[in-house]
Short mmCIF file of C-alpha atoms in Angstrom, two decimals:
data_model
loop_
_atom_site.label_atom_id
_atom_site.label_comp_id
_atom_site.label_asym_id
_atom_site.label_seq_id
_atom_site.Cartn_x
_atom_site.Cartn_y
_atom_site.Cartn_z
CA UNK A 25 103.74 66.87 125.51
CA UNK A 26 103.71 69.68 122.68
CA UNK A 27 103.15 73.06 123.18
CA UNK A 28 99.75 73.23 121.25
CA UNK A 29 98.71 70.12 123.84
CA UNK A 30 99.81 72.14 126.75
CA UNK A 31 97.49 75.30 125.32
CA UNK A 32 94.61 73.04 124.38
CA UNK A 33 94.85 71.80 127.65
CA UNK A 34 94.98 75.09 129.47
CA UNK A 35 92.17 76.17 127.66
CA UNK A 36 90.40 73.62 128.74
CA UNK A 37 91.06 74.00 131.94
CA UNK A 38 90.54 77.61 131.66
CA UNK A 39 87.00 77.41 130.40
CA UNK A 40 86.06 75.58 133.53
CA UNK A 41 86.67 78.20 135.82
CA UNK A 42 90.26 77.57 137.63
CA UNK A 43 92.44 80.43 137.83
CA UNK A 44 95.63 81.20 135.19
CA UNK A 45 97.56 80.69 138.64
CA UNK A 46 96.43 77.58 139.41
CA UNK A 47 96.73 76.09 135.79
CA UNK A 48 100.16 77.32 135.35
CA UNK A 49 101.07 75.40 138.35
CA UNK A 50 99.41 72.18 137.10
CA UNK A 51 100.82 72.38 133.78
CA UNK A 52 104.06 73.64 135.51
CA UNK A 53 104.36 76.46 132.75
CA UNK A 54 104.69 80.20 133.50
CA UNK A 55 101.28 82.15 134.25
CA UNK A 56 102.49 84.87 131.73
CA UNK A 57 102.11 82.48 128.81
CA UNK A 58 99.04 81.05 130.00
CA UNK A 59 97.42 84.44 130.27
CA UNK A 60 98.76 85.16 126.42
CA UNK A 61 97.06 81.50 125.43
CA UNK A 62 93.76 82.67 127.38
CA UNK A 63 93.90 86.18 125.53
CA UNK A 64 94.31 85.47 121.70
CA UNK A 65 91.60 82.58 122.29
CA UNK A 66 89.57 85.68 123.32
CA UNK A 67 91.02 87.34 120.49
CA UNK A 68 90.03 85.15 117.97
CA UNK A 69 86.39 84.43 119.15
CA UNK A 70 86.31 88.56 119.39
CA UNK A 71 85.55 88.58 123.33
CA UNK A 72 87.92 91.19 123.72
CA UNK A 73 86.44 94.80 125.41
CA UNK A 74 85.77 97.35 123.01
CA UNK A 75 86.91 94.90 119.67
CA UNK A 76 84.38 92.88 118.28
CA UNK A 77 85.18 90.62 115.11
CA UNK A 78 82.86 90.73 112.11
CA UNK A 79 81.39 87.06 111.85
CA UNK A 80 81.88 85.35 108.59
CA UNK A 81 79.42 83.13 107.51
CA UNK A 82 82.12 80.42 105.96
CA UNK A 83 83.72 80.65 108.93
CA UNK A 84 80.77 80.66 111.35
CA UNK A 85 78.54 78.92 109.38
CA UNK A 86 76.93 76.86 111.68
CA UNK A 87 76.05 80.04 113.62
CA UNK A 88 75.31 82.20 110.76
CA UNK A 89 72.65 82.32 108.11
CA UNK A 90 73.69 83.60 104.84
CA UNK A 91 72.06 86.26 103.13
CA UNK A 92 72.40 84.93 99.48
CA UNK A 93 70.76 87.65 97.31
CA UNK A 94 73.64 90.02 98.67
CA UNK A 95 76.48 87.53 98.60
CA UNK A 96 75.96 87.12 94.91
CA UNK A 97 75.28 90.48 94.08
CA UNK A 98 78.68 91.69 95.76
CA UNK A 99 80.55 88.84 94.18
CA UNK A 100 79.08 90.34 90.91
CA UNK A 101 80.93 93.80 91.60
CA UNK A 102 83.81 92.15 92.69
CA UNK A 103 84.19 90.07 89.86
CA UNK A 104 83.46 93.35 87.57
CA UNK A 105 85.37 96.07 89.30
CA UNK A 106 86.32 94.88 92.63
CA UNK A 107 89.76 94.55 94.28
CA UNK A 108 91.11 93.09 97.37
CA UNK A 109 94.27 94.28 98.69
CA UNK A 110 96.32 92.60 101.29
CA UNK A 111 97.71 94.48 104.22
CA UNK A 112 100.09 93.48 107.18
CA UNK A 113 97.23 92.46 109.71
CA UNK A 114 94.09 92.50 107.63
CA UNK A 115 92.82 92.81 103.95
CA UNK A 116 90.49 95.23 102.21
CA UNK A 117 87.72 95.04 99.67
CA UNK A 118 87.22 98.31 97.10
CA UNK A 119 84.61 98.60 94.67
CA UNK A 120 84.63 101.39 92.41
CA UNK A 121 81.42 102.93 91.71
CA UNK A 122 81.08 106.06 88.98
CA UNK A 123 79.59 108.86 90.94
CA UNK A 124 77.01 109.75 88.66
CA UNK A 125 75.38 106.69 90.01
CA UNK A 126 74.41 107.40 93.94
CA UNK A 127 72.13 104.95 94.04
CA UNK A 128 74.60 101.89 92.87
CA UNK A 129 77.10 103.90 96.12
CA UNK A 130 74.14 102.92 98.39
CA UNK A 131 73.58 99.44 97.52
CA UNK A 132 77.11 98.74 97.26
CA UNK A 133 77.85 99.77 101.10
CA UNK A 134 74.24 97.99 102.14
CA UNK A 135 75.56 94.59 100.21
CA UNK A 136 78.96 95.28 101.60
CA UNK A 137 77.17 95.49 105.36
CA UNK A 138 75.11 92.57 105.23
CA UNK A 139 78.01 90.08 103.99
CA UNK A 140 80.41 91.54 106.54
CA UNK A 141 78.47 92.59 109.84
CA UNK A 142 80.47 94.83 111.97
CA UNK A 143 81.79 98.50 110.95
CA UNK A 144 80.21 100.30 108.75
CA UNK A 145 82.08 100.57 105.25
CA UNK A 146 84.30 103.66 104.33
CA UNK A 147 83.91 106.03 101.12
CA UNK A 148 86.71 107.06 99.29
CA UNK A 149 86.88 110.20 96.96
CA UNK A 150 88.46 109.08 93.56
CA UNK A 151 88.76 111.33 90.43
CA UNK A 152 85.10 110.64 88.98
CA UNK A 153 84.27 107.88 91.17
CA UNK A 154 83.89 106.82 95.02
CA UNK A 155 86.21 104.12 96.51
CA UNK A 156 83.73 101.91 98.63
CA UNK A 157 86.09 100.28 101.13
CA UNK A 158 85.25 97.54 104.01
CA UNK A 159 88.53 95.75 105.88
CA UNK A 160 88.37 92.21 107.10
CA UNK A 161 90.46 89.63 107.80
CA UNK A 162 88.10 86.85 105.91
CA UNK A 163 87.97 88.58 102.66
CA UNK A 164 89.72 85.84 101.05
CA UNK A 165 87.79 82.84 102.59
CA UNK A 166 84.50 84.82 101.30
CA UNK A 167 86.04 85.58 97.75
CA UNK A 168 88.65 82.75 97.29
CA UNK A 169 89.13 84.49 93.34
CA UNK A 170 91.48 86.81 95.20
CA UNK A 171 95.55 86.94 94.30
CA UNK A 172 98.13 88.03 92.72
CA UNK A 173 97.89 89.75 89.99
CA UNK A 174 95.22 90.84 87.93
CA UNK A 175 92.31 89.64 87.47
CA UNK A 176 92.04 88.13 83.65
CA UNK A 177 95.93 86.96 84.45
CA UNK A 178 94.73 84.07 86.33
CA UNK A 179 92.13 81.56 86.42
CA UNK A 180 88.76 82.84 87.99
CA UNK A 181 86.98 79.43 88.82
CA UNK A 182 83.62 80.05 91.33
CA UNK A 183 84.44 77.31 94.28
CA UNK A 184 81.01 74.44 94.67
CA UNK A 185 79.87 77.06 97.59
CA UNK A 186 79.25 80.13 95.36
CA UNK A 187 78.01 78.11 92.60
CA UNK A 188 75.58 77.00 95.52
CA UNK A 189 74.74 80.60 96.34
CA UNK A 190 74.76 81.97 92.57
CA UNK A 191 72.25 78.71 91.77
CA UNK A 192 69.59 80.33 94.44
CA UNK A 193 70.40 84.26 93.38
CA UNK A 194 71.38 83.87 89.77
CA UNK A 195 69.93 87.57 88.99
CA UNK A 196 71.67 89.20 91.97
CA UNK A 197 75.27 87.75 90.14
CA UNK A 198 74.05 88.88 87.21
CA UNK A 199 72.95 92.65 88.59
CA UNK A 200 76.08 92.75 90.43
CA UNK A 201 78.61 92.15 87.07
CA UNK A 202 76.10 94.62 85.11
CA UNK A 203 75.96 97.47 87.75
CA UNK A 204 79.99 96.93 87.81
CA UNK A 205 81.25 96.58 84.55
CA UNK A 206 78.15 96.53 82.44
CA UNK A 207 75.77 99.10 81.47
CA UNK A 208 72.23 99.35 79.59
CA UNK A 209 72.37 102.04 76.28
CA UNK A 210 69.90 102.85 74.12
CA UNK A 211 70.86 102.26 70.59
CA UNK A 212 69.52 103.74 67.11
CA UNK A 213 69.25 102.92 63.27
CA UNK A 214 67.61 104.13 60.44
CA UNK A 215 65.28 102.49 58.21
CA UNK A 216 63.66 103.59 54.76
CA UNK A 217 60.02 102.82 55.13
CA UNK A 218 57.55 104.00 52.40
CA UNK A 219 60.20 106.29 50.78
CA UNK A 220 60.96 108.17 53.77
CA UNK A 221 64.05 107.37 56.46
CA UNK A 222 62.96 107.34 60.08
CA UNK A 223 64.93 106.19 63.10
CA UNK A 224 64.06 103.53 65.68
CA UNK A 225 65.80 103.13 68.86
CA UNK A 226 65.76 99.65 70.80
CA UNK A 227 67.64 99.44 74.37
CA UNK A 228 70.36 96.79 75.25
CA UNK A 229 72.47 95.54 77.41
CA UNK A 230 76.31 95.37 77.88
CA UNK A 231 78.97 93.95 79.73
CA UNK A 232 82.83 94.35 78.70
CA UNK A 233 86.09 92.48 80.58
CA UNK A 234 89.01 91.09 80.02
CA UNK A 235 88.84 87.98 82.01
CA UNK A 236 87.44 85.20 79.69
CA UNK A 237 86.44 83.28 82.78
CA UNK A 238 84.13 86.50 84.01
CA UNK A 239 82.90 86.40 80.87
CA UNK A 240 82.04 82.42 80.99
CA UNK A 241 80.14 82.83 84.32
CA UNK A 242 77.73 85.76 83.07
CA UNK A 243 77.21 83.64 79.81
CA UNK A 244 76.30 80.41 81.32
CA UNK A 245 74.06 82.19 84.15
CA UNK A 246 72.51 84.14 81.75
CA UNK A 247 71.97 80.91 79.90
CA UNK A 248 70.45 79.01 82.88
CA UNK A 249 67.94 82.26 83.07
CA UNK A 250 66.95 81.78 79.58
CA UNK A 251 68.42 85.08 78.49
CA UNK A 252 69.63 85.21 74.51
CA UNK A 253 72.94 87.09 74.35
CA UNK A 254 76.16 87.08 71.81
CA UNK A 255 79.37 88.41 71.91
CA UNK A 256 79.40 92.34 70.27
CA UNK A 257 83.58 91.17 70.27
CA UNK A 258 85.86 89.04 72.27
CA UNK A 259 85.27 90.95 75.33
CA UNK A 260 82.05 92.67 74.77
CA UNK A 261 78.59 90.88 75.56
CA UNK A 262 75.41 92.00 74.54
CA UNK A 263 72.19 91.43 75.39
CA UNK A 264 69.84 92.95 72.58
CA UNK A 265 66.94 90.76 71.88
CA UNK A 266 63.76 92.26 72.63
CA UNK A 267 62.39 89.54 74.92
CA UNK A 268 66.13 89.08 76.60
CA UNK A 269 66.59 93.03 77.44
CA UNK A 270 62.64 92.89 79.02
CA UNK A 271 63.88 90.13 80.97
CA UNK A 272 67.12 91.84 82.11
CA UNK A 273 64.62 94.87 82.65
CA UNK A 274 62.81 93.18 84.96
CA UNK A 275 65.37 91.70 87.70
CA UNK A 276 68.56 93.94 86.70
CA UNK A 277 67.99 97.48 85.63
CA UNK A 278 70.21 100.39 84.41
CA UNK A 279 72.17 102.01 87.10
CA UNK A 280 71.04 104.74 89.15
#
């Protein structure tokens, strides 16, 4: 019998009430290693006093319902300005927001929260902007796009479970990539009109990265939502149709 038979049985065992003592001397193993087997299964189901592990909803998904809108609106940030970092025993998520937006600082941390229950997420000072910070050890089962390297380096393919969650919340992607990398200007031109030059102003809407793949996903949801958009250059779209930039008024916003 193999050593992961001997713990699964011990476990078993275990979970119907007979002592460590008594099921080291059935399974004729020391009651030292049957006490570690008993303590990372607590471990991992986060029974242990005074630790508590964050649920994950692709991990606990049978247990856990999703909250959609603020899945896809995080994976939007991510995707614009996000980056996961890998550490010895855990991983962390930052998202860089510009501090003349407080408001984008607050629903950052309250998407961050409701994706990843458990402690609250840190703020980092940064020159100009705040580092908002969350660790976890299922960062990369929520946001398999993590890995080496950056980001318009490798291939950034959504897996059939996002494209599940961006198919219900299609704006909150959309908000999350603008409110990250994007922005909403007002621009200006002049026009002759009766002999005399006057200036008109019309608002629109912009998102700039290098990853031709980021760029694919906005386009093709912004498609889907019947938004008209064209690229300014190779890694600058625009949104600057009247109708379009009402639309994007409506369910995205300027930042805040």
């Amino acid at each position: 019998m193999t050593n992961p038979d001997l713990r699964r049985q011990a476990l078993n065992l275990l979970h119907t009430g007979v002592t460590n003592a008594e099921v080291a001397r059935r399974l004729r193993v020391p009651s030292g290693t049957v006490g570690y087997w008993l303590h990372m299964e607590r471990f991992r189901h986060g029974e242990l006093p005074g630790r508590r592990l964050a649920p994950c909803f692709r991990c606990h998904g049978d247990d856990l319902e999703i909250d959609r809108g603020s899945y896809a609106y995080l994976l939007g940030l991510y995707l614009g300005d996000g980056h996961i970092a890998a550490h010895p025993r855990t991983y962390s998520i930052s998202i860089y927001c510009a501090d003349a937006w407080p408001g984008l600082i607050r629903e950052c941390a309250n998407a961050m929260s409701r994706v990843l229950p458990g402690p609250a997420p840190n703020f980092v000072p940064r020159p100009g902007c705040t580092d908002v910070k969350r660790y976890s050890q299922h960062l990369p089962c929520l946001f398999p796009q993590h890995g080496p390297g950056r980001k318009h380096e490798r291939p950034i393919v959504l897996e059939p479970w996002q494209q599940d969650i961006v198919g219900a919340e299609p704006w909150a992607l959309v908000r999350g990539l603008i409110h990250s990398d994007g922005c909403r200007i007002v621009n200006w031109t002049t026009k002759v009109v009766a002999g005399e030059r006057k200036r008109y102003e019309y608002p629109r809407y912009l998102f700039a990265n290098e990853s031709t793949d980021i760029m694919r996903i906005l386009g093709t949801t912004l498609d889907q939502l019947g938004v008209e958009w064209k690229f300014a250059r190779r890694n600058l779209l625009s949104v600057a149709r009247r109708a379009s930039v009402a639309l994007m008024d409506r369910h995205v916003g300027p930042k805040y």
